[in-house]
CSV table of N, CA and C in Angstrom, one decimal:
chain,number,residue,atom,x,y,z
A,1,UNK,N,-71.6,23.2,29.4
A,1,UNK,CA,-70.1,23.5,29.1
A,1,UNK,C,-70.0,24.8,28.3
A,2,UNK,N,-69.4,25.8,28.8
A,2,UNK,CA,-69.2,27.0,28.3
A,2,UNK,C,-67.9,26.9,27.0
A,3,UNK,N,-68.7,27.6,26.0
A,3,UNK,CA,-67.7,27.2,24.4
A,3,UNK,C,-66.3,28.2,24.6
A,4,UNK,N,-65.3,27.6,23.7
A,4,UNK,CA,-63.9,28.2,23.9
A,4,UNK,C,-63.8,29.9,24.0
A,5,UNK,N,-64.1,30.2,22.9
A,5,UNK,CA,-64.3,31.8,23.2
A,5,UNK,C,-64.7,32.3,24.7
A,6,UNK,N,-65.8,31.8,25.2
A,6,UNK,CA,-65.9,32.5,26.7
A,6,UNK,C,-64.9,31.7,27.9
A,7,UNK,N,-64.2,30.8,27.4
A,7,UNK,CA,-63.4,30.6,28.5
A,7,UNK,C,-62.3,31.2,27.8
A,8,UNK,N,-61.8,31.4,26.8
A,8,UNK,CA,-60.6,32.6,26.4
A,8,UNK,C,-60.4,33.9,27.2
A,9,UNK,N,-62.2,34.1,26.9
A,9,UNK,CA,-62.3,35.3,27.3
A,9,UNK,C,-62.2,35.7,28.8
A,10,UNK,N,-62.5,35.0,29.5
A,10,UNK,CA,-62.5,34.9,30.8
A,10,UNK,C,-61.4,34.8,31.3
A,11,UNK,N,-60.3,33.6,31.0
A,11,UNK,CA,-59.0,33.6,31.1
A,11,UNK,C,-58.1,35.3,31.1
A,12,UNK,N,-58.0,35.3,29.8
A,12,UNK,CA,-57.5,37.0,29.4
A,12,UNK,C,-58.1,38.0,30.2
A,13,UNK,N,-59.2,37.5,30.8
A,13,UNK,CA,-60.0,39.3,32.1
A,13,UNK,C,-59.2,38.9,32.8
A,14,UNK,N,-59.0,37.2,33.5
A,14,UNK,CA,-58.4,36.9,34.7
A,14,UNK,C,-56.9,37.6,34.8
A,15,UNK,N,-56.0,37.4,33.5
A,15,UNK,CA,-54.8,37.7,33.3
A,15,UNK,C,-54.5,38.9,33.4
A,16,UNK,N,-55.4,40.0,32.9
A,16,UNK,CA,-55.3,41.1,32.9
A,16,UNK,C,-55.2,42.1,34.1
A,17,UNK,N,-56.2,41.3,35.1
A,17,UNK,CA,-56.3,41.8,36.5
A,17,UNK,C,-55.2,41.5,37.1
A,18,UNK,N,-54.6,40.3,37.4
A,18,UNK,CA,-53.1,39.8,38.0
A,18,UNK,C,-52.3,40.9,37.2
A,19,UNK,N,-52.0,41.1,36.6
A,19,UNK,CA,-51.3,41.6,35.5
A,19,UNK,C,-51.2,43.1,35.4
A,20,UNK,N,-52.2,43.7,36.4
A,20,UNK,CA,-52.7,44.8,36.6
A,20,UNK,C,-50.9,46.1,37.2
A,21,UNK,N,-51.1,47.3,36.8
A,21,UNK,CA,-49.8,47.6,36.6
A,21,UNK,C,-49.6,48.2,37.7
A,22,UNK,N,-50.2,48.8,38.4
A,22,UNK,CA,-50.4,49.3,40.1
A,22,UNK,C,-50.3,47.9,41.1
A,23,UNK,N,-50.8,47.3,40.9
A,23,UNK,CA,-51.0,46.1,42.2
A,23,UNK,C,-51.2,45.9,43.3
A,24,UNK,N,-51.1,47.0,43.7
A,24,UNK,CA,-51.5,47.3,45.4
A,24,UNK,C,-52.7,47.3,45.8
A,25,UNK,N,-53.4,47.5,45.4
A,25,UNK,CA,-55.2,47.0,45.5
A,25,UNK,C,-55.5,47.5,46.5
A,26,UNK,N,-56.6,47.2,47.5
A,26,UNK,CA,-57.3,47.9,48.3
A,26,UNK,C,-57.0,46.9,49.8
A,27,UNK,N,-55.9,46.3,49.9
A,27,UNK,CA,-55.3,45.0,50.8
A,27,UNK,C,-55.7,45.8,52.4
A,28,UNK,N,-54.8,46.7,52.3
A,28,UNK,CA,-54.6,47.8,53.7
A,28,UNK,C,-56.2,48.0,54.0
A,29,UNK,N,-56.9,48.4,53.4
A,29,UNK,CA,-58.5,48.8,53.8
A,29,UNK,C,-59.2,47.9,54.2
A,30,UNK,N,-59.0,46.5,53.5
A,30,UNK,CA,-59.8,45.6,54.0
A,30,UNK,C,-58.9,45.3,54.8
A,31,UNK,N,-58.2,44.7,55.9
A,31,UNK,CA,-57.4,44.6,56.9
A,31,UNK,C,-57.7,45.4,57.7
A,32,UNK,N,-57.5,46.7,57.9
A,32,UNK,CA,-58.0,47.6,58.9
A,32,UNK,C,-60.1,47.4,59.2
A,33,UNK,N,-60.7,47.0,57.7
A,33,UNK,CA,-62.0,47.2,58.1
A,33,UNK,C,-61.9,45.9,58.8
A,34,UNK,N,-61.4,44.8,58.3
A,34,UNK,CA,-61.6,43.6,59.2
A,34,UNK,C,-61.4,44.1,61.1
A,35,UNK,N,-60.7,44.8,61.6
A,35,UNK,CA,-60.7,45.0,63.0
A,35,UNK,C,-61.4,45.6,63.2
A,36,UNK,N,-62.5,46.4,62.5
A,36,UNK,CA,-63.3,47.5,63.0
A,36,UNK,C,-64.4,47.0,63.2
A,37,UNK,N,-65.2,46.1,63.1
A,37,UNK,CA,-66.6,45.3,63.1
A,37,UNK,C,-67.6,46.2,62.3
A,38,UNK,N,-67.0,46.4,61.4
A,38,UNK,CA,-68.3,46.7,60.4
A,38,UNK,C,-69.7,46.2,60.1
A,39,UNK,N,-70.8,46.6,59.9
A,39,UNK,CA,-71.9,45.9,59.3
A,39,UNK,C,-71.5,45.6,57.4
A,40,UNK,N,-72.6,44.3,57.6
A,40,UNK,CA,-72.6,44.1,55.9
A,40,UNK,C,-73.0,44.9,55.1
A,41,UNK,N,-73.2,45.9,55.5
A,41,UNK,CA,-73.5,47.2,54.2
A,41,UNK,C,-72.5,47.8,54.4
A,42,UNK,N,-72.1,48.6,55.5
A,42,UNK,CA,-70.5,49.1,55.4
A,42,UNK,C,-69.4,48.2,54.3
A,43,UNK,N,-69.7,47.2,54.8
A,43,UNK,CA,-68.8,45.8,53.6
A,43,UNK,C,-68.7,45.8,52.0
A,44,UNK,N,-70.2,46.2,52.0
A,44,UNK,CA,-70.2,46.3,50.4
A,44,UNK,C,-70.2,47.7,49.9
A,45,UNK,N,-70.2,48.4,50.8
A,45,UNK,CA,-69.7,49.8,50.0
A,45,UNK,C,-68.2,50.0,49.7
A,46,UNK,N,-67.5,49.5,51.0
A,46,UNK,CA,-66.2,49.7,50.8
A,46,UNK,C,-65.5,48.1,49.9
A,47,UNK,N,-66.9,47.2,49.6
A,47,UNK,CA,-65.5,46.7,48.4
A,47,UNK,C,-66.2,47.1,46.5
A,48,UNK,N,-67.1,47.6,46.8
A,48,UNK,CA,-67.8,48.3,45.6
A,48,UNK,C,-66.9,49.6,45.1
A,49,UNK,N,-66.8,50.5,46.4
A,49,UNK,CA,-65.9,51.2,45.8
A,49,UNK,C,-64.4,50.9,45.2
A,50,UNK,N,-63.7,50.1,46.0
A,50,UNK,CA,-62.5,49.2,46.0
A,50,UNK,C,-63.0,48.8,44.7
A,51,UNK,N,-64.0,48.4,44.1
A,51,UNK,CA,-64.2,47.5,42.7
A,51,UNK,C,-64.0,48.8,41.7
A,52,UNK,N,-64.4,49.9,42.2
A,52,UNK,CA,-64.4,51.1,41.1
A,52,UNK,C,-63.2,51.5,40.8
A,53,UNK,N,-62.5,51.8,41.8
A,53,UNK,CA,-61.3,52.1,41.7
A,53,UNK,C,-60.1,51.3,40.5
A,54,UNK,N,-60.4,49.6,41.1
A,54,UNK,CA,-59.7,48.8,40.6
A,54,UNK,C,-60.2,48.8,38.7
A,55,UNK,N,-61.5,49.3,38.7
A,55,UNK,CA,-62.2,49.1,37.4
A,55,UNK,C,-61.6,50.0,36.7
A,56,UNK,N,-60.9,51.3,37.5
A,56,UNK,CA,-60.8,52.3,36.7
A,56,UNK,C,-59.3,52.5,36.5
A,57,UNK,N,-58.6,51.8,37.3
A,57,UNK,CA,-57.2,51.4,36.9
A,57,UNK,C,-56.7,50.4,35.6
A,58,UNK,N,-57.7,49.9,35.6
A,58,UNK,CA,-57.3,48.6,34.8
A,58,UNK,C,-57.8,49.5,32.9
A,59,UNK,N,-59.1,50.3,32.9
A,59,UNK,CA,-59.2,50.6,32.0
A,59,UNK,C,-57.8,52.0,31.8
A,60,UNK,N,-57.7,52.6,32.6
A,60,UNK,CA,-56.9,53.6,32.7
A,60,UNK,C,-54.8,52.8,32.1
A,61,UNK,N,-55.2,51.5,32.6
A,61,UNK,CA,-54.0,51.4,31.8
A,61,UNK,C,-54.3,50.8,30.4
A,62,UNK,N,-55.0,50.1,29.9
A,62,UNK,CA,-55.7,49.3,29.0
A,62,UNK,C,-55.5,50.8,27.7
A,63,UNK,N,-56.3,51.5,28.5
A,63,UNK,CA,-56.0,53.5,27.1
A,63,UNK,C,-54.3,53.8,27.3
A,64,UNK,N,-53.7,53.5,28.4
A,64,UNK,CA,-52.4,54.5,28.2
A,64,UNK,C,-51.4,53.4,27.2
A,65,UNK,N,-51.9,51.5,27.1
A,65,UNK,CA,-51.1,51.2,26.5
A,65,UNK,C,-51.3,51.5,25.2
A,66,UNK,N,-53.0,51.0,24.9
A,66,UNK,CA,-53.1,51.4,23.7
A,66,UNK,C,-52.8,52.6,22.5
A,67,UNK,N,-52.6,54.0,23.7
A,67,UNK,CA,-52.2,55.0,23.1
A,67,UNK,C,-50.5,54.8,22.6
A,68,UNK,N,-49.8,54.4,23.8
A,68,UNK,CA,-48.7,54.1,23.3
A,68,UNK,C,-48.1,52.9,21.8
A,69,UNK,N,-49.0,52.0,21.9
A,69,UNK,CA,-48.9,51.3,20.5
A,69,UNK,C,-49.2,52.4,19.3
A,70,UNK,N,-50.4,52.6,19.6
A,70,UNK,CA,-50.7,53.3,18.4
A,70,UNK,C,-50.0,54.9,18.2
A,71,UNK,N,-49.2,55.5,19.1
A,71,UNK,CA,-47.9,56.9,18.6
A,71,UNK,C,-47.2,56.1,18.4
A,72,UNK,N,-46.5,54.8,18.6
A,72,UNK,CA,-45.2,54.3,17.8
A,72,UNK,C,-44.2,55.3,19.1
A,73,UNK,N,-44.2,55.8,19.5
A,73,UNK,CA,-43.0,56.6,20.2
A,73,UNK,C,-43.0,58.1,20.4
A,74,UNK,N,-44.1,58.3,19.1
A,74,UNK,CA,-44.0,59.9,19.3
A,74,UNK,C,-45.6,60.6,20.3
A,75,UNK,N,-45.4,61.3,21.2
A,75,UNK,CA,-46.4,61.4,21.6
A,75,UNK,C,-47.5,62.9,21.5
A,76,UNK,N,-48.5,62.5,20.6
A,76,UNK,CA,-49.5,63.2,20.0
A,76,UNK,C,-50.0,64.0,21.2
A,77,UNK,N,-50.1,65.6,21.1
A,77,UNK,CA,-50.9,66.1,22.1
A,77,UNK,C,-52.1,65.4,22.5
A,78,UNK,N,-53.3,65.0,21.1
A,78,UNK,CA,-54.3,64.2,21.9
A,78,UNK,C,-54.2,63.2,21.7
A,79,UNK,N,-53.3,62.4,22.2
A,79,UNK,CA,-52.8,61.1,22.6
A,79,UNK,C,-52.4,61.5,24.7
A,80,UNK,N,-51.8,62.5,24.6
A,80,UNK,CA,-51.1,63.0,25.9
A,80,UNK,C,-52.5,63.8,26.7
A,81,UNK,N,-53.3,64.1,25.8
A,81,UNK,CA,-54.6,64.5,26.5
A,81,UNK,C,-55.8,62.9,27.0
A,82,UNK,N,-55.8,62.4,26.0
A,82,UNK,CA,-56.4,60.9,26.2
A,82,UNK,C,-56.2,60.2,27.5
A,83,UNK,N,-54.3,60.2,27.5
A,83,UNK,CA,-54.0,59.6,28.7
A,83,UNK,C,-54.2,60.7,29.9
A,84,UNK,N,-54.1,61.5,29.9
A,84,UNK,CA,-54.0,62.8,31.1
A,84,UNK,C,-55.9,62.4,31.3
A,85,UNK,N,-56.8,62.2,30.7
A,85,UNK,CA,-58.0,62.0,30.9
A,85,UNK,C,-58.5,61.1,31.4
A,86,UNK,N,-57.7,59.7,31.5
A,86,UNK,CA,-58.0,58.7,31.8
A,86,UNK,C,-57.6,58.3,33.4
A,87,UNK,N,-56.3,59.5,33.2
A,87,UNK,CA,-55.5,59.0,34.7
A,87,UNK,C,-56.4,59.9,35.8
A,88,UNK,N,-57.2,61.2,35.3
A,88,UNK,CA,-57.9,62.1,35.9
A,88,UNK,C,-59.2,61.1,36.3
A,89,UNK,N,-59.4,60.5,35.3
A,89,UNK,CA,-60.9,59.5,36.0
A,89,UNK,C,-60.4,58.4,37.2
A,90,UNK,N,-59.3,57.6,36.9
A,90,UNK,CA,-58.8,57.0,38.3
A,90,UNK,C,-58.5,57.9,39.5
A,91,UNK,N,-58.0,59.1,39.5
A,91,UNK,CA,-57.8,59.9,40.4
A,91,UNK,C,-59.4,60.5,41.2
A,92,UNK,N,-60.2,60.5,40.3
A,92,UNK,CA,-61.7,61.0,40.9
A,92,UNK,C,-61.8,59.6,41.7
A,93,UNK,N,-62.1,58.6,41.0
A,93,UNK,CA,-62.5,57.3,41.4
A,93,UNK,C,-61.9,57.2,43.0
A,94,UNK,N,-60.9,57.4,43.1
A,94,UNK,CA,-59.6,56.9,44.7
A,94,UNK,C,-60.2,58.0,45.3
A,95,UNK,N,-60.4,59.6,44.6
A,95,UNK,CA,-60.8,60.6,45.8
A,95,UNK,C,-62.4,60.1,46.5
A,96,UNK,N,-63.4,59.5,45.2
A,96,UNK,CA,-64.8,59.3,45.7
A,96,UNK,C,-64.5,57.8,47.0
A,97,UNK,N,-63.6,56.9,46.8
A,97,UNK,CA,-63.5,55.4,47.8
A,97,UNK,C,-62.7,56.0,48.8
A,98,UNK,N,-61.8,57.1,49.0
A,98,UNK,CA,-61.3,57.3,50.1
A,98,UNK,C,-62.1,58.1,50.9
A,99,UNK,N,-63.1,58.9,50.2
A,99,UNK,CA,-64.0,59.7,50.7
A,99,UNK,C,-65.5,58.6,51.8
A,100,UNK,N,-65.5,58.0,51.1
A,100,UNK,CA,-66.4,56.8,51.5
A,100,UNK,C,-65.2,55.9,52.6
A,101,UNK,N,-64.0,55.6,52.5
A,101,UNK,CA,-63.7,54.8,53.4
A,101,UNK,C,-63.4,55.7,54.8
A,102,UNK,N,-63.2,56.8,54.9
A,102,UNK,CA,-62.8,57.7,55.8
A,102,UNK,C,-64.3,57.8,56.3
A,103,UNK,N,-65.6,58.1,55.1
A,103,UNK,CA,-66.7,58.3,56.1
A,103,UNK,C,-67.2,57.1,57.0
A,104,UNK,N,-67.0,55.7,56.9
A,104,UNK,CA,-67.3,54.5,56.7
A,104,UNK,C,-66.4,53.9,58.2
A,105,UNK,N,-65.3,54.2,58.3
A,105,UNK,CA,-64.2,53.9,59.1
A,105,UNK,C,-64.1,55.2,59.8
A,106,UNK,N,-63.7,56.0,59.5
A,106,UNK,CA,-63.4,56.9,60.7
A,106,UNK,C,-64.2,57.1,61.9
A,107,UNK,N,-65.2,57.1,62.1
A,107,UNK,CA,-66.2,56.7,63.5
A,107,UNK,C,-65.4,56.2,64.4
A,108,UNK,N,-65.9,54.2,64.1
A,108,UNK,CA,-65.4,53.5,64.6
A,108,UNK,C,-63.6,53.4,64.8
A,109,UNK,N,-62.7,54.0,64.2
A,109,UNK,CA,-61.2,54.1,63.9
A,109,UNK,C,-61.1,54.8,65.2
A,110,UNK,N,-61.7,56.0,65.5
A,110,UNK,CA,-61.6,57.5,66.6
A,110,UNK,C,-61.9,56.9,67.6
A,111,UNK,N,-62.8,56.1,67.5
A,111,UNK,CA,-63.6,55.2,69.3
A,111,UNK,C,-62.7,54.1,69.6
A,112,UNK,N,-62.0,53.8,68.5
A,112,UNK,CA,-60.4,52.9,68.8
A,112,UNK,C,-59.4,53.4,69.4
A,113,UNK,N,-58.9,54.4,68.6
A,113,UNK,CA,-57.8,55.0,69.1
A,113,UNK,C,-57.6,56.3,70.5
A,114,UNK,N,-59.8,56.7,70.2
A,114,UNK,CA,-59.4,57.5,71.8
A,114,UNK,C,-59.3,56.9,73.2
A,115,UNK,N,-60.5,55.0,73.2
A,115,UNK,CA,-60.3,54.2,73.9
A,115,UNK,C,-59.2,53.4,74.7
């Protein structure tokens, strides 16, 4: 039996994720790969990356609230650099998984739609 603390803690990651401020998630990718017959490695790259992405959204809002608690309202250049940094690491993240879902899918997508 796992002690209260780790089911707290578990709870509050669970919460956090539902809770998540984007919520659109990676639904449309996996939908489309489901028609495409992918192999199981194609599988786990594209929900690995889908994991990075989501990992780096969730921290990327986790810094923009915290920055906001802590200016009270007023917003500190590096407070406005912190967040402008964090939103730049989600943005690499979606460029590196859309880069991989296009390499990953596009093949098979082209042999669909020229068929």
């Amino acid at each position: 039996m796992e002690d209260a603390f780790v089911s707290r803690k578990r709870f509050y990651s669970i919460v956090g994720w539902v809770m998540m401020e984007e919520g659109a998630g990676p639904r449309g990718t996996w939908a489309l790969a489901s028609c495409l017959g992918l192999k199981r490695t194609e599988w786990a790259l594209l929900l690995l990356v889908s994991a990075l992405v989501l990992a780096a959204e969730l921290i990327n809002t986790a810094i923009e609230r915290a920055v906001d608690l802590a200016c009270g309202g007023e917003l500190h250049p590096l407070a406005k650099l912190a967040k402008d940094t964090a939103s730049g690491a989600v943005l690499v993240c979606a460029a590196a998984a859309a880069a991989v879902g296009i390499i990953i899918m596009g093949p098979p997508l082209w042999r669909l739609l020229v068929t």
